[in-house]
């Protein structure tokens, strides 16, 4: 668990990322501690020496910039990470990542979290310029499923309460389906693009990127985008489930201003809003005469997995 004291020290460390030449003694002074006391506090609270923590964070930030800005000179990235030469940076980077800066840039990972180096404190660089702290507890996919059910039950109770003040003629009136808060003037193409973009959006946010390019909304273009987005989003969810990191947080850099979300909340959001759009898309296919499509209901899919 991150203590308030360590949180304050990490705030200093985050500020000092833009000052890679800063000496440890100066960082301790900013914390109003002696160098010995500063090192001891950080090591005791996080299990990692301040110097090792800072070097690791600077390397993680350097790896992010190598991938995020492919045209930026490696020497410039090296200097920002506190290295005086391309060679010294390459040696340190290769020891940490098992590949050189140019090799990483040529074959980047599918998710930014793959650039995180092992660290017992659980603190990592978070694009575009912050730190990601570990959740105070571990949460599994089963926890998120339970939370989704709790949300459903409580939301249903809230819906009933909200509707209780309405007259009978409103309660019994035939509904014209409202999509307020889902999509404006939805079309089948728009719904399909919305679901693909939703995956692309959260992947970009996790990587510290911008809003995805959704200009190609042809069926061939959507299929190509989904092959990549679906693969990478599944990998992100599988890793979050395997590592029980549902309570970890990240900064959504696609928002203005940037917003902080939890991994579990993001997955729950995609499941919920994806289900609405998917159901509407199946209805649009039905209207278009394609009436043998039954993939919207997850029950047969999950039943088949249980019987396998």
mmCIF file with all atom_site columns, N, CA, C and O in Angstrom, residues 207-242:
data_model
loop_
_atom_site.group_PDB
_atom_site.id
_atom_site.type_symbol
_atom_site.label_atom_id
_atom_site.label_alt_id
_atom_site.label_comp_id
_atom_site.label_asym_id
_atom_site.label_entity_id
_atom_site.label_seq_id
_atom_site.pdbx_PDB_ins_code
_atom_site.Cartn_x
_atom_site.Cartn_y
_atom_site.Cartn_z
_atom_site.occupancy
_atom_site.B_iso_or_equiv
_atom_site.pdbx_formal_charge
_atom_site.auth_seq_id
_atom_site.auth_comp_id
_atom_site.auth_asym_id
_atom_site.auth_atom_id
_atom_site.pdbx_PDB_model_num
ATOM 1   N N  . UNK A 1 207 ? -2.003  3.772   -23.611 1.00 0.00 ? 207 UNK A N  1
ATOM 2   C CA . UNK A 1 207 ? -0.667  4.001   -24.168 1.00 0.00 ? 207 UNK A CA 1
ATOM 3   C C  . UNK A 1 207 ? -0.258  5.462   -24.103 1.00 0.00 ? 207 UNK A C  1
ATOM 4   O O  . UNK A 1 207 ? 0.816   5.836   -24.567 1.00 0.00 ? 207 UNK A O  1
ATOM 5   N N  . UNK A 1 208 ? -1.128  6.290   -23.542 1.00 0.00 ? 208 UNK A N  1
ATOM 6   C CA . UNK A 1 208 ? -0.810  7.703   -23.459 1.00 0.00 ? 208 UNK A CA 1
ATOM 7   C C  . UNK A 1 208 ? -0.947  8.421   -24.781 1.00 0.00 ? 208 UNK A C  1
ATOM 8   O O  . UNK A 1 208 ? -0.277  9.429   -25.029 1.00 0.00 ? 208 UNK A O  1
ATOM 9   N N  . UNK A 1 209 ? -1.815  7.917   -25.654 1.00 0.00 ? 209 UNK A N  1
ATOM 10  C CA . UNK A 1 209 ? -1.951  8.488   -26.990 1.00 0.00 ? 209 UNK A CA 1
ATOM 11  C C  . UNK A 1 209 ? -3.128  9.431   -27.130 1.00 0.00 ? 209 UNK A C  1
ATOM 12  O O  . UNK A 1 209 ? -3.725  9.883   -26.146 1.00 0.00 ? 209 UNK A O  1
ATOM 13  N N  . UNK A 1 210 ? -3.457  9.734   -28.379 1.00 0.00 ? 210 UNK A N  1
ATOM 14  C CA . UNK A 1 210 ? -4.539  10.646  -28.716 1.00 0.00 ? 210 UNK A CA 1
ATOM 15  C C  . UNK A 1 210 ? -5.788  9.866   -29.116 1.00 0.00 ? 210 UNK A C  1
ATOM 16  O O  . UNK A 1 210 ? -5.785  8.632   -29.149 1.00 0.00 ? 210 UNK A O  1
ATOM 17  N N  . UNK A 1 211 ? -6.852  10.609  -29.437 1.00 0.00 ? 211 UNK A N  1
ATOM 18  C CA . UNK A 1 211 ? -8.070  9.955   -29.918 1.00 0.00 ? 211 UNK A CA 1
ATOM 19  C C  . UNK A 1 211 ? -7.754  9.212   -31.206 1.00 0.00 ? 211 UNK A C  1
ATOM 20  O O  . UNK A 1 211 ? -7.045  9.719   -32.073 1.00 0.00 ? 211 UNK A O  1
ATOM 21  N N  . UNK A 1 212 ? -8.246  7.990   -31.375 1.00 0.00 ? 212 UNK A N  1
ATOM 22  C CA . UNK A 1 212 ? -7.884  7.193   -32.558 1.00 0.00 ? 212 UNK A CA 1
ATOM 23  C C  . UNK A 1 212 ? -8.449  7.766   -33.852 1.00 0.00 ? 212 UNK A C  1
ATOM 24  O O  . UNK A 1 212 ? -9.429  8.506   -33.850 1.00 0.00 ? 212 UNK A O  1
ATOM 25  N N  . UNK A 1 213 ? -7.822  7.394   -34.942 1.00 0.00 ? 213 UNK A N  1
ATOM 26  C CA . UNK A 1 213 ? -8.279  7.786   -36.272 1.00 0.00 ? 213 UNK A CA 1
ATOM 27  C C  . UNK A 1 213 ? -9.424  6.865   -36.677 1.00 0.00 ? 213 UNK A C  1
ATOM 28  O O  . UNK A 1 213 ? -9.230  5.680   -36.895 1.00 0.00 ? 213 UNK A O  1
ATOM 29  N N  . UNK A 1 214 ? -10.630 7.418   -36.759 1.00 0.00 ? 214 UNK A N  1
ATOM 30  C CA . UNK A 1 214 ? -11.798 6.617   -37.128 1.00 0.00 ? 214 UNK A CA 1
ATOM 31  C C  . UNK A 1 214 ? -12.340 7.029   -38.492 1.00 0.00 ? 214 UNK A C  1
ATOM 32  O O  . UNK A 1 214 ? -13.524 6.877   -38.780 1.00 0.00 ? 214 UNK A O  1
ATOM 33  N N  . UNK A 1 215 ? -11.454 7.543   -39.351 1.00 0.00 ? 215 UNK A N  1
ATOM 34  C CA . UNK A 1 215 ? -11.903 8.073   -40.645 1.00 0.00 ? 215 UNK A CA 1
ATOM 35  C C  . UNK A 1 215 ? -12.356 6.975   -41.601 1.00 0.00 ? 215 UNK A C  1
ATOM 36  O O  . UNK A 1 215 ? -13.256 7.190   -42.422 1.00 0.00 ? 215 UNK A O  1
ATOM 37  N N  . UNK A 1 216 ? -11.749 5.790   -41.517 1.00 0.00 ? 216 UNK A N  1
ATOM 38  C CA . UNK A 1 216 ? -12.123 4.708   -42.427 1.00 0.00 ? 216 UNK A CA 1
ATOM 39  C C  . UNK A 1 216 ? -13.261 3.903   -41.805 1.00 0.00 ? 216 UNK A C  1
ATOM 40  O O  . UNK A 1 216 ? -13.051 3.080   -40.918 1.00 0.00 ? 216 UNK A O  1
ATOM 41  N N  . UNK A 1 217 ? -14.474 4.160   -42.273 1.00 0.00 ? 217 UNK A N  1
ATOM 42  C CA . UNK A 1 217 ? -15.644 3.459   -41.762 1.00 0.00 ? 217 UNK A CA 1
ATOM 43  C C  . UNK A 1 217 ? -16.292 2.574   -42.829 1.00 0.00 ? 217 UNK A C  1
ATOM 44  O O  . UNK A 1 217 ? -17.456 2.207   -42.714 1.00 0.00 ? 217 UNK A O  1
ATOM 45  N N  . UNK A 1 218 ? -15.517 2.236   -43.862 1.00 0.00 ? 218 UNK A N  1
ATOM 46  C CA . UNK A 1 218 ? -15.994 1.217   -44.808 1.00 0.00 ? 218 UNK A CA 1
ATOM 47  C C  . UNK A 1 218 ? -16.009 -0.116  -44.077 1.00 0.00 ? 218 UNK A C  1
ATOM 48  O O  . UNK A 1 218 ? -15.329 -0.305  -43.062 1.00 0.00 ? 218 UNK A O  1
ATOM 49  N N  . UNK A 1 219 ? -16.764 -1.082  -44.575 1.00 0.00 ? 219 UNK A N  1
ATOM 50  C CA . UNK A 1 219 ? -16.807 -2.379  -43.903 1.00 0.00 ? 219 UNK A CA 1
ATOM 51  C C  . UNK A 1 219 ? -15.434 -3.049  -43.939 1.00 0.00 ? 219 UNK A C  1
ATOM 52  O O  . UNK A 1 219 ? -15.016 -3.674  -42.950 1.00 0.00 ? 219 UNK A O  1
ATOM 53  N N  . UNK A 1 220 ? -14.703 -2.882  -45.042 1.00 0.00 ? 220 UNK A N  1
ATOM 54  C CA . UNK A 1 220 ? -13.353 -3.443  -45.110 1.00 0.00 ? 220 UNK A CA 1
ATOM 55  C C  . UNK A 1 220 ? -12.437 -2.736  -44.109 1.00 0.00 ? 220 UNK A C  1
ATOM 56  O O  . UNK A 1 220 ? -11.620 -3.372  -43.433 1.00 0.00 ? 220 UNK A O  1
ATOM 57  N N  . UNK A 1 221 ? -12.585 -1.411  -44.002 1.00 0.00 ? 221 UNK A N  1
ATOM 58  C CA . UNK A 1 221 ? -11.769 -0.656  -43.064 1.00 0.00 ? 221 UNK A CA 1
ATOM 59  C C  . UNK A 1 221 ? -12.082 -1.003  -41.624 1.00 0.00 ? 221 UNK A C  1
ATOM 60  O O  . UNK A 1 221 ? -11.177 -1.147  -40.792 1.00 0.00 ? 221 UNK A O  1
ATOM 61  N N  . UNK A 1 222 ? -13.371 -1.130  -41.315 1.00 0.00 ? 222 UNK A N  1
ATOM 62  C CA . UNK A 1 222 ? -13.764 -1.503  -39.957 1.00 0.00 ? 222 UNK A CA 1
ATOM 63  C C  . UNK A 1 222 ? -13.250 -2.899  -39.603 1.00 0.00 ? 222 UNK A C  1
ATOM 64  O O  . UNK A 1 222 ? -12.814 -3.140  -38.484 1.00 0.00 ? 222 UNK A O  1
ATOM 65  N N  . UNK A 1 223 ? -13.312 -3.817  -40.570 1.00 0.00 ? 223 UNK A N  1
ATOM 66  C CA . UNK A 1 223 ? -12.817 -5.179  -40.318 1.00 0.00 ? 223 UNK A CA 1
ATOM 67  C C  . UNK A 1 223 ? -11.318 -5.156  -40.036 1.00 0.00 ? 223 UNK A C  1
ATOM 68  O O  . UNK A 1 223 ? -10.832 -5.854  -39.132 1.00 0.00 ? 223 UNK A O  1
ATOM 69  N N  . UNK A 1 224 ? -10.564 -4.351  -40.801 1.00 0.00 ? 224 UNK A N  1
ATOM 70  C CA . UNK A 1 224 ? -9.118  -4.271  -40.594 1.00 0.00 ? 224 UNK A CA 1
ATOM 71  C C  . UNK A 1 224 ? -8.798  -3.631  -39.249 1.00 0.00 ? 224 UNK A C  1
ATOM 72  O O  . UNK A 1 224 ? -7.905  -4.098  -38.518 1.00 0.00 ? 224 UNK A O  1
ATOM 73  N N  . UNK A 1 225 ? -9.518  -2.566  -38.901 1.00 0.00 ? 225 UNK A N  1
ATOM 74  C CA . UNK A 1 225 ? -9.290  -1.908  -37.605 1.00 0.00 ? 225 UNK A CA 1
ATOM 75  C C  . UNK A 1 225 ? -9.622  -2.852  -36.456 1.00 0.00 ? 225 UNK A C  1
ATOM 76  O O  . UNK A 1 225 ? -8.912  -2.907  -35.451 1.00 0.00 ? 225 UNK A O  1
ATOM 77  N N  . UNK A 1 226 ? -10.718 -3.620  -36.609 1.00 0.00 ? 226 UNK A N  1
ATOM 78  C CA . UNK A 1 226 ? -11.139 -4.518  -35.536 1.00 0.00 ? 226 UNK A CA 1
ATOM 79  C C  . UNK A 1 226 ? -10.179 -5.683  -35.355 1.00 0.00 ? 226 UNK A C  1
ATOM 80  O O  . UNK A 1 226 ? -10.004 -6.177  -34.234 1.00 0.00 ? 226 UNK A O  1
ATOM 81  N N  . UNK A 1 227 ? -9.541  -6.134  -36.431 1.00 0.00 ? 227 UNK A N  1
ATOM 82  C CA . UNK A 1 227 ? -8.563  -7.215  -36.288 1.00 0.00 ? 227 UNK A CA 1
ATOM 83  C C  . UNK A 1 227 ? -7.445  -6.797  -35.335 1.00 0.00 ? 227 UNK A C  1
ATOM 84  O O  . UNK A 1 227 ? -6.984  -7.589  -34.515 1.00 0.00 ? 227 UNK A O  1
ATOM 85  N N  . UNK A 1 228 ? -7.024  -5.554  -35.435 1.00 0.00 ? 228 UNK A N  1
ATOM 86  C CA . UNK A 1 228 ? -5.951  -5.053  -34.573 1.00 0.00 ? 228 UNK A CA 1
ATOM 87  C C  . UNK A 1 228 ? -6.496  -4.674  -33.193 1.00 0.00 ? 228 UNK A C  1
ATOM 88  O O  . UNK A 1 228 ? -5.965  -5.102  -32.159 1.00 0.00 ? 228 UNK A O  1
ATOM 89  N N  . UNK A 1 229 ? -7.576  -3.884  -33.170 1.00 0.00 ? 229 UNK A N  1
ATOM 90  C CA . UNK A 1 229 ? -8.115  -3.407  -31.893 1.00 0.00 ? 229 UNK A CA 1
ATOM 91  C C  . UNK A 1 229 ? -8.644  -4.562  -31.043 1.00 0.00 ? 229 UNK A C  1
ATOM 92  O O  . UNK A 1 229 ? -8.415  -4.604  -29.833 1.00 0.00 ? 229 UNK A O  1
ATOM 93  N N  . UNK A 1 230 ? -9.368  -5.498  -31.669 1.00 0.00 ? 230 UNK A N  1
ATOM 94  C CA . UNK A 1 230 ? -9.904  -6.628  -30.927 1.00 0.00 ? 230 UNK A CA 1
ATOM 95  C C  . UNK A 1 230 ? -8.808  -7.480  -30.327 1.00 0.00 ? 230 UNK A C  1
ATOM 96  O O  . UNK A 1 230 ? -8.878  -7.882  -29.156 1.00 0.00 ? 230 UNK A O  1
ATOM 97  N N  . UNK A 1 231 ? -7.772  -7.744  -31.126 1.00 0.00 ? 231 UNK A N  1
ATOM 98  C CA . UNK A 1 231 ? -6.635  -8.538  -30.625 1.00 0.00 ? 231 UNK A CA 1
ATOM 99  C C  . UNK A 1 231 ? -5.963  -7.855  -29.442 1.00 0.00 ? 231 UNK A C  1
ATOM 100 O O  . UNK A 1 231 ? -5.737  -8.467  -28.387 1.00 0.00 ? 231 UNK A O  1
ATOM 101 N N  . UNK A 1 232 ? -5.673  -6.561  -29.583 1.00 0.00 ? 232 UNK A N  1
ATOM 102 C CA . UNK A 1 232 ? -4.940  -5.851  -28.538 1.00 0.00 ? 232 UNK A CA 1
ATOM 103 C C  . UNK A 1 232 ? -5.797  -5.627  -27.289 1.00 0.00 ? 232 UNK A C  1
ATOM 104 O O  . UNK A 1 232 ? -5.292  -5.672  -26.162 1.00 0.00 ? 232 UNK A O  1
ATOM 105 N N  . UNK A 1 233 ? -7.098  -5.388  -27.499 1.00 0.00 ? 233 UNK A N  1
ATOM 106 C CA . UNK A 1 233 ? -7.966  -5.176  -26.340 1.00 0.00 ? 233 UNK A CA 1
ATOM 107 C C  . UNK A 1 233 ? -8.126  -6.476  -25.548 1.00 0.00 ? 233 UNK A C  1
ATOM 108 O O  . UNK A 1 233 ? -8.114  -6.463  -24.315 1.00 0.00 ? 233 UNK A O  1
ATOM 109 N N  . UNK A 1 234 ? -8.259  -7.581  -26.244 1.00 0.00 ? 234 UNK A N  1
ATOM 110 C CA . UNK A 1 234 ? -8.323  -8.873  -25.559 1.00 0.00 ? 234 UNK A CA 1
ATOM 111 C C  . UNK A 1 234 ? -7.056  -9.128  -24.756 1.00 0.00 ? 234 UNK A C  1
ATOM 112 O O  . UNK A 1 234 ? -7.120  -9.621  -23.620 1.00 0.00 ? 234 UNK A O  1
ATOM 113 N N  . UNK A 1 235 ? -5.903  -8.785  -25.320 1.00 0.00 ? 235 UNK A N  1
ATOM 114 C CA . UNK A 1 235 ? -4.638  -8.979  -24.614 1.00 0.00 ? 235 UNK A CA 1
ATOM 115 C C  . UNK A 1 235 ? -4.578  -8.117  -23.363 1.00 0.00 ? 235 UNK A C  1
ATOM 116 O O  . UNK A 1 235 ? -4.131  -8.566  -22.300 1.00 0.00 ? 235 UNK A O  1
ATOM 117 N N  . UNK A 1 236 ? -5.056  -6.883  -23.466 1.00 0.00 ? 236 UNK A N  1
ATOM 118 C CA . UNK A 1 236 ? -5.086  -5.995  -22.301 1.00 0.00 ? 236 UNK A CA 1
ATOM 119 C C  . UNK A 1 236 ? -5.971  -6.583  -21.201 1.00 0.00 ? 236 UNK A C  1
ATOM 120 O O  . UNK A 1 236 ? -5.578  -6.631  -20.029 1.00 0.00 ? 236 UNK A O  1
ATOM 121 N N  . UNK A 1 237 ? -7.168  -7.058  -21.555 1.00 0.00 ? 237 UNK A N  1
ATOM 122 C CA . UNK A 1 237 ? -8.091  -7.601  -20.558 1.00 0.00 ? 237 UNK A CA 1
ATOM 123 C C  . UNK A 1 237 ? -7.519  -8.881  -19.946 1.00 0.00 ? 237 UNK A C  1
ATOM 124 O O  . UNK A 1 237 ? -7.572  -9.078  -18.728 1.00 0.00 ? 237 UNK A O  1
ATOM 125 N N  . UNK A 1 238 ? -6.964  -9.749  -20.779 1.00 0.00 ? 238 UNK A N  1
ATOM 126 C CA . UNK A 1 238 ? -6.392  -10.998 -20.255 1.00 0.00 ? 238 UNK A CA 1
ATOM 127 C C  . UNK A 1 238 ? -5.274  -10.723 -19.262 1.00 0.00 ? 238 UNK A C  1
ATOM 128 O O  . UNK A 1 238 ? -5.174  -11.370 -18.214 1.00 0.00 ? 238 UNK A O  1
ATOM 129 N N  . UNK A 1 239 ? -4.451  -9.731  -19.574 1.00 0.00 ? 239 UNK A N  1
ATOM 130 C CA . UNK A 1 239 ? -3.355  -9.410  -18.667 1.00 0.00 ? 239 UNK A CA 1
ATOM 131 C C  . UNK A 1 239 ? -3.894  -8.826  -17.367 1.00 0.00 ? 239 UNK A C  1
ATOM 132 O O  . UNK A 1 239 ? -3.419  -9.170  -16.278 1.00 0.00 ? 239 UNK A O  1
ATOM 133 N N  . UNK A 1 240 ? -4.891  -7.961  -17.461 1.00 0.00 ? 240 UNK A N  1
ATOM 134 C CA . UNK A 1 240 ? -5.481  -7.375  -16.258 1.00 0.00 ? 240 UNK A CA 1
ATOM 135 C C  . UNK A 1 240 ? -6.098  -8.455  -15.384 1.00 0.00 ? 240 UNK A C  1
ATOM 136 O O  . UNK A 1 240 ? -5.994  -8.417  -14.146 1.00 0.00 ? 240 UNK A O  1
ATOM 137 N N  . UNK A 1 241 ? -6.753  -9.452  -16.005 1.00 0.00 ? 241 UNK A N  1
ATOM 138 C CA . UNK A 1 241 ? -7.358  -10.558 -15.263 1.00 0.00 ? 241 UNK A CA 1
ATOM 139 C C  . UNK A 1 241 ? -6.283  -11.421 -14.618 1.00 0.00 ? 241 UNK A C  1
ATOM 140 O O  . UNK A 1 241 ? -6.347  -11.753 -13.427 1.00 0.00 ? 241 UNK A O  1
ATOM 141 N N  . UNK A 1 242 ? -5.266  -11.780 -15.392 1.00 0.00 ? 242 UNK A N  1
ATOM 142 C CA . UNK A 1 242 ? -4.210  -12.653 -14.877 1.00 0.00 ? 242 UNK A CA 1
ATOM 143 C C  . UNK A 1 242 ? -3.446  -11.999 -13.733 1.00 0.00 ? 242 UNK A C  1
ATOM 144 O O  . UNK A 1 242 ? -3.054  -12.675 -12.771 1.00 0.00 ? 242 UNK A O  1
#
